[in-house]
């Protein structure tokens, strides 16, 4: 086991520890703080960062050029954004749904038979400046994961409020308005990154690098479908002014499509992306 593998293993363990510690204040009705959970997440993120750096330097490639690395990079983005948001807003709410998702992503990347071995992208993609195409899409999926977590948090908190079982006065608690605003921020930023990634890919492919009907490949169509869901969400929220639970379903469906694209379409029907 090399340094990179050791770092990823330590990060995985700490992410699971953090996920458990985040739920202690919830179970104890806020009687204990979530600082230990945040510290565990931060230390785990530092170990994962070291592992990613080691892997990139060893292979001489960006960390997302193969499926396992892409899924791990999504987990890295989730933890980073979770810690930044909690530090900026002085809260410890987002980590409750986010850290289990990050830990699960690490497990899937490292243990599922589907991810056995290295499945790199075509060499011209990561040797060309168009590697930003892949990086933008991976960053978008990380943002969509956070929007998904916030959507779940919104729906759970709304139900608890209706049942009068939620203490909204505890320190660091986020209101439904705060949660919806954060979810919209992540969805909008993820949509921008996904749009950038798609445009870069379209321009690059149309320049003659790829032959045939590349725009009809399953992975391209699945990514466009994901883009369309978030475009619909931003339209009904920004133009129509829709608010509330209905918007959260868009974020859940959109992330489900993103996961399907990354974990099913990408390895099984990669087309020229393989």
Short mmCIF file of C-alpha atoms in Angstrom, two decimals:
data_model
loop_
_atom_site.label_atom_id
_atom_site.label_comp_id
_atom_site.label_asym_id
_atom_site.label_seq_id
_atom_site.Cartn_x
_atom_site.Cartn_y
_atom_site.Cartn_z
CA UNK A 1 0.00 0.00 0.00
CA UNK A 2 1.56 3.28 -1.12
CA UNK A 3 1.25 6.74 0.39
CA UNK A 4 -1.73 7.67 -1.77
CA UNK A 5 -3.70 4.58 -0.78
CA UNK A 6 -2.91 5.12 2.89
CA UNK A 7 -4.05 8.74 2.66
CA UNK A 8 -7.33 7.77 0.97
CA UNK A 9 -7.97 5.08 3.59
CA UNK A 10 -7.39 7.49 6.48
CA UNK A 11 -9.63 10.07 4.76
CA UNK A 12 -12.39 7.50 4.34
CA UNK A 13 -12.25 6.49 8.01
CA UNK A 14 -12.30 10.12 9.15
CA UNK A 15 -15.22 10.91 6.85
CA UNK A 16 -17.23 8.11 8.44
CA UNK A 17 -16.23 9.33 11.90
CA UNK A 18 -17.26 12.86 10.95
CA UNK A 19 -20.59 11.64 9.56
CA UNK A 20 -21.32 9.92 12.86
CA UNK A 21 -20.24 12.88 14.99
CA UNK A 22 -22.41 15.28 12.98
CA UNK A 23 -25.46 13.33 14.08
CA UNK A 24 -24.63 13.47 17.80
CA UNK A 25 -26.02 17.01 18.28
CA UNK A 26 -29.12 16.01 16.31
CA UNK A 27 -29.75 13.00 18.55
CA UNK A 28 -29.07 15.03 21.69
CA UNK A 29 -31.21 18.01 20.57
CA UNK A 30 -28.23 20.30 20.20
CA UNK A 31 -26.80 19.66 23.67
CA UNK A 32 -23.36 18.99 22.20
CA UNK A 33 -21.53 20.91 19.51
CA UNK A 34 -20.40 19.59 16.14
CA UNK A 35 -16.85 20.94 16.32
CA UNK A 36 -15.32 17.41 16.62
CA UNK A 37 -17.20 16.43 13.45
CA UNK A 38 -15.84 19.45 11.59
CA UNK A 39 -12.29 18.74 12.77
CA UNK A 40 -12.54 15.10 11.64
CA UNK A 41 -13.87 16.24 8.26
CA UNK A 42 -11.07 18.81 7.86
CA UNK A 43 -8.30 16.36 8.77
CA UNK A 44 -9.82 13.75 6.46
CA UNK A 45 -9.98 16.31 3.65
CA UNK A 46 -6.31 17.17 4.18
CA UNK A 47 -5.37 13.50 3.94
CA UNK A 48 -7.46 13.11 0.81
CA UNK A 49 -5.83 16.20 -0.69
CA UNK A 50 -2.42 14.69 -0.01
CA UNK A 51 -3.53 11.43 -1.62
CA UNK A 52 -4.87 13.21 -4.69
CA UNK A 53 -1.64 15.21 -5.03
CA UNK A 54 0.45 12.05 -4.73
CA UNK A 55 -1.68 10.19 -7.27
CA UNK A 56 -1.57 13.09 -9.74
CA UNK A 57 2.19 13.47 -9.44
CA UNK A 58 2.74 9.73 -9.77
CA UNK A 59 0.54 9.33 -12.86
CA UNK A 60 1.33 12.75 -14.28
CA UNK A 61 -2.39 13.27 -14.85
CA UNK A 62 -5.23 15.30 -13.30
CA UNK A 63 -7.06 13.40 -10.52
CA UNK A 64 -10.27 13.03 -12.52
CA UNK A 65 -9.00 11.36 -15.70
CA UNK A 66 -10.37 7.96 -14.69
CA UNK A 67 -13.64 6.98 -13.09
CA UNK A 68 -12.32 6.20 -9.62
CA UNK A 69 -10.49 9.50 -9.45
CA UNK A 70 -13.52 11.41 -10.72
CA UNK A 71 -15.78 9.99 -8.00
CA UNK A 72 -13.15 10.70 -5.34
CA UNK A 73 -12.79 14.25 -6.64
CA UNK A 74 -16.55 14.74 -6.27
CA UNK A 75 -16.23 13.63 -2.62
CA UNK A 76 -13.32 16.06 -2.18
CA UNK A 77 -15.45 18.92 -3.55
CA UNK A 78 -18.38 18.00 -1.28
CA UNK A 79 -16.27 18.10 1.89
CA UNK A 80 -14.47 21.31 0.89
CA UNK A 81 -17.68 23.20 0.14
CA UNK A 82 -19.35 21.86 3.28
CA UNK A 83 -16.55 23.15 5.51
CA UNK A 84 -16.43 26.53 3.73
CA UNK A 85 -20.18 27.06 4.07
CA UNK A 86 -20.23 26.04 7.72
CA UNK A 87 -17.29 28.32 8.50
CA UNK A 88 -18.85 31.28 6.67
CA UNK A 89 -22.32 30.84 8.20
CA UNK A 90 -21.21 29.64 11.65
CA UNK A 91 -23.37 26.56 11.38
CA UNK A 92 -22.91 22.81 11.58
CA UNK A 93 -26.06 21.80 9.73
CA UNK A 94 -24.88 21.03 6.22
CA UNK A 95 -22.49 18.29 7.30
CA UNK A 96 -25.36 16.17 8.63
CA UNK A 97 -26.45 15.06 5.12
CA UNK A 98 -23.25 15.97 3.25
CA UNK A 99 -20.63 13.91 5.10
CA UNK A 100 -22.47 10.58 4.67
CA UNK A 101 -22.74 11.33 0.95
CA UNK A 102 -19.01 12.12 0.75
CA UNK A 103 -18.12 8.94 2.64
CA UNK A 104 -20.40 6.86 0.42
CA UNK A 105 -18.77 8.34 -2.70
CA UNK A 106 -15.35 7.32 -1.36
CA UNK A 107 -16.58 3.79 -0.69
CA UNK A 108 -18.11 3.44 -4.15
CA UNK A 109 -14.95 4.73 -5.79
CA UNK A 110 -12.76 2.29 -3.90
CA UNK A 111 -14.73 -0.93 -3.46
CA UNK A 112 -17.44 -1.51 -6.05
CA UNK A 113 -16.49 -4.10 -8.69
CA UNK A 114 -17.58 -1.61 -11.35
CA UNK A 115 -14.56 0.52 -10.54
CA UNK A 116 -11.96 -2.21 -10.60
CA UNK A 117 -8.83 -1.09 -12.38
CA UNK A 118 -8.09 2.21 -14.06
CA UNK A 119 -10.27 3.39 -16.91
CA UNK A 120 -8.63 6.57 -18.19
CA UNK A 121 -10.13 9.00 -20.63
CA UNK A 122 -8.83 9.19 -24.17
CA UNK A 123 -5.23 10.55 -24.02
CA UNK A 124 -5.93 13.65 -26.12
CA UNK A 125 -8.42 14.82 -23.50
CA UNK A 126 -6.05 15.09 -20.58
CA UNK A 127 -3.03 16.15 -22.61
CA UNK A 128 -4.93 19.08 -24.04
CA UNK A 129 -6.19 22.28 -22.35
CA UNK A 130 -9.64 20.80 -22.92
CA UNK A 131 -9.12 18.80 -19.72
CA UNK A 132 -10.99 21.77 -18.25
CA UNK A 133 -14.04 20.22 -19.92
CA UNK A 134 -13.88 17.24 -17.55
CA UNK A 135 -12.83 19.29 -14.52
CA UNK A 136 -15.80 21.64 -14.94
CA UNK A 137 -18.26 18.76 -15.09
CA UNK A 138 -16.76 17.05 -12.03
CA UNK A 139 -16.96 20.34 -10.08
CA UNK A 140 -20.57 20.71 -11.22
CA UNK A 141 -21.44 17.24 -9.91
CA UNK A 142 -19.90 18.17 -6.56
CA UNK A 143 -22.12 21.26 -6.36
CA UNK A 144 -25.17 19.25 -7.39
CA UNK A 145 -24.41 16.81 -4.57
CA UNK A 146 -24.51 19.67 -2.05
CA UNK A 147 -27.75 21.01 -3.55
CA UNK A 148 -29.18 17.49 -3.23
CA UNK A 149 -28.14 17.29 0.44
CA UNK A 150 -29.74 20.67 1.12
CA UNK A 151 -32.92 19.58 -0.66
CA UNK A 152 -33.16 16.54 1.62
CA UNK A 153 -32.43 18.75 4.64
CA UNK A 154 -35.16 21.16 3.55
CA UNK A 155 -37.77 18.43 3.23
CA UNK A 156 -36.90 16.83 6.57
CA UNK A 157 -36.84 20.16 8.39
CA UNK A 158 -40.12 21.26 6.82
CA UNK A 159 -41.81 18.09 7.99
CA UNK A 160 -40.39 18.44 11.50
CA UNK A 161 -41.57 22.05 11.66
CA UNK A 162 -45.07 21.01 10.68
CA UNK A 163 -45.01 18.38 13.41
CA UNK A 164 -43.51 20.85 15.93
CA UNK A 165 -40.60 18.51 16.64
CA UNK A 166 -37.79 20.82 15.52
CA UNK A 167 -35.94 23.31 17.72
CA UNK A 168 -35.20 26.24 15.41
CA UNK A 169 -33.62 28.33 18.17
CA UNK A 170 -30.55 26.17 18.70
CA UNK A 171 -27.25 27.85 17.82
CA UNK A 172 -26.24 27.54 14.19
CA UNK A 173 -29.64 26.35 13.03
CA UNK A 174 -30.59 27.22 9.45
CA UNK A 175 -34.09 28.33 8.56
CA UNK A 176 -35.94 26.91 5.57
CA UNK A 177 -35.21 30.16 3.73
CA UNK A 178 -31.49 29.80 4.45
CA UNK A 179 -31.46 26.20 3.26
CA UNK A 180 -33.36 27.02 0.08
CA UNK A 181 -31.03 29.94 -0.66
CA UNK A 182 -27.94 27.74 -0.21
CA UNK A 183 -29.44 24.98 -2.36
CA UNK A 184 -30.16 27.50 -5.10
CA UNK A 185 -26.63 28.90 -4.88
CA UNK A 186 -25.04 25.48 -5.32
CA UNK A 187 -27.47 24.52 -8.08
CA UNK A 188 -26.80 27.76 -9.97
CA UNK A 189 -23.02 27.47 -9.64
CA UNK A 190 -23.12 23.79 -10.61
CA UNK A 191 -25.29 24.66 -13.60
CA UNK A 192 -22.76 27.29 -14.69
CA UNK A 193 -19.89 24.82 -14.38
CA UNK A 194 -21.83 22.13 -16.25
CA UNK A 195 -22.70 24.62 -19.01
CA UNK A 196 -19.04 25.58 -19.30
CA UNK A 197 -18.00 21.93 -19.44
CA UNK A 198 -20.55 21.12 -22.13
CA UNK A 199 -19.63 24.13 -24.25
CA UNK A 200 -15.94 23.30 -24.07
CA UNK A 201 -16.69 19.71 -25.02
CA UNK A 202 -18.94 20.72 -27.91
CA UNK A 203 -16.41 23.18 -29.34
CA UNK A 204 -13.58 20.70 -28.96
CA UNK A 205 -15.49 17.78 -30.51
CA UNK A 206 -16.87 19.93 -33.35
CA UNK A 207 -13.34 21.03 -34.24
CA UNK A 208 -12.78 17.62 -35.77
CA UNK A 209 -11.05 15.79 -32.94
CA UNK A 210 -13.90 13.27 -32.70
CA UNK A 211 -15.57 11.63 -35.66
CA UNK A 212 -19.11 10.47 -36.20
CA UNK A 213 -22.26 11.47 -34.36
CA UNK A 214 -20.53 12.21 -31.06
CA UNK A 215 -23.51 14.31 -29.94
CA UNK A 216 -25.68 11.17 -29.91
CA UNK A 217 -23.49 9.23 -27.49
CA UNK A 218 -25.29 8.06 -24.31
CA UNK A 219 -22.98 9.95 -21.97
CA UNK A 220 -23.51 13.18 -23.90
CA UNK A 221 -27.28 12.74 -23.94
CA UNK A 222 -27.37 11.86 -20.23
CA UNK A 223 -25.31 14.94 -19.36
CA UNK A 224 -27.58 17.15 -21.48
CA UNK A 225 -30.62 15.67 -19.70
CA UNK A 226 -29.03 16.59 -16.36
CA UNK A 227 -28.38 20.10 -17.67
CA UNK A 228 -32.03 20.38 -18.76
CA UNK A 229 -33.34 19.46 -15.30
CA UNK A 230 -31.27 22.18 -13.62
CA UNK A 231 -32.18 24.66 -16.36
CA UNK A 232 -35.83 23.91 -15.61
CA UNK A 233 -35.22 24.38 -11.90
CA UNK A 234 -33.52 27.75 -12.39
CA UNK A 235 -36.31 28.85 -14.72
CA UNK A 236 -39.17 28.08 -12.34
CA UNK A 237 -37.30 29.61 -9.42
CA UNK A 238 -35.74 32.64 -11.10
CA UNK A 239 -38.38 33.50 -13.69
CA UNK A 240 -41.56 32.04 -12.26
CA UNK A 241 -40.58 32.84 -8.67
CA UNK A 242 -41.49 29.38 -7.40
CA UNK A 243 -40.41 28.49 -3.88
CA UNK A 244 -40.74 25.57 -1.52
CA UNK A 245 -40.85 21.79 -1.62
CA UNK A 246 -41.62 21.51 -5.34
CA UNK A 247 -38.25 23.04 -6.23
CA UNK A 248 -36.45 20.51 -4.07
CA UNK A 249 -37.72 17.65 -6.23
CA UNK A 250 -35.89 19.17 -9.20
CA UNK A 251 -32.63 19.12 -7.23
CA UNK A 252 -33.16 15.50 -6.19
CA UNK A 253 -34.00 14.37 -9.73
CA UNK A 254 -31.10 16.35 -11.19
CA UNK A 255 -28.55 14.80 -8.85
CA UNK A 256 -29.99 11.34 -9.45
CA UNK A 257 -29.39 11.86 -13.17
CA UNK A 258 -25.86 13.13 -12.49
CA UNK A 259 -25.10 9.99 -10.44
CA UNK A 260 -26.60 7.80 -13.14
CA UNK A 261 -24.43 9.51 -15.75
CA UNK A 262 -21.23 9.17 -13.74
CA UNK A 263 -21.70 5.70 -12.26
CA UNK A 264 -23.72 3.87 -14.90
CA UNK A 265 -23.50 5.52 -18.32
CA UNK A 266 -19.81 6.50 -18.07
CA UNK A 267 -18.44 2.97 -17.36
CA UNK A 268 -20.99 0.95 -19.35
CA UNK A 269 -21.71 3.14 -22.41
CA UNK A 270 -18.74 5.51 -22.63
CA UNK A 271 -18.55 5.66 -26.42
CA UNK A 272 -15.56 7.72 -27.53
CA UNK A 273 -15.16 8.97 -23.94
CA UNK A 274 -13.74 5.54 -23.18
#
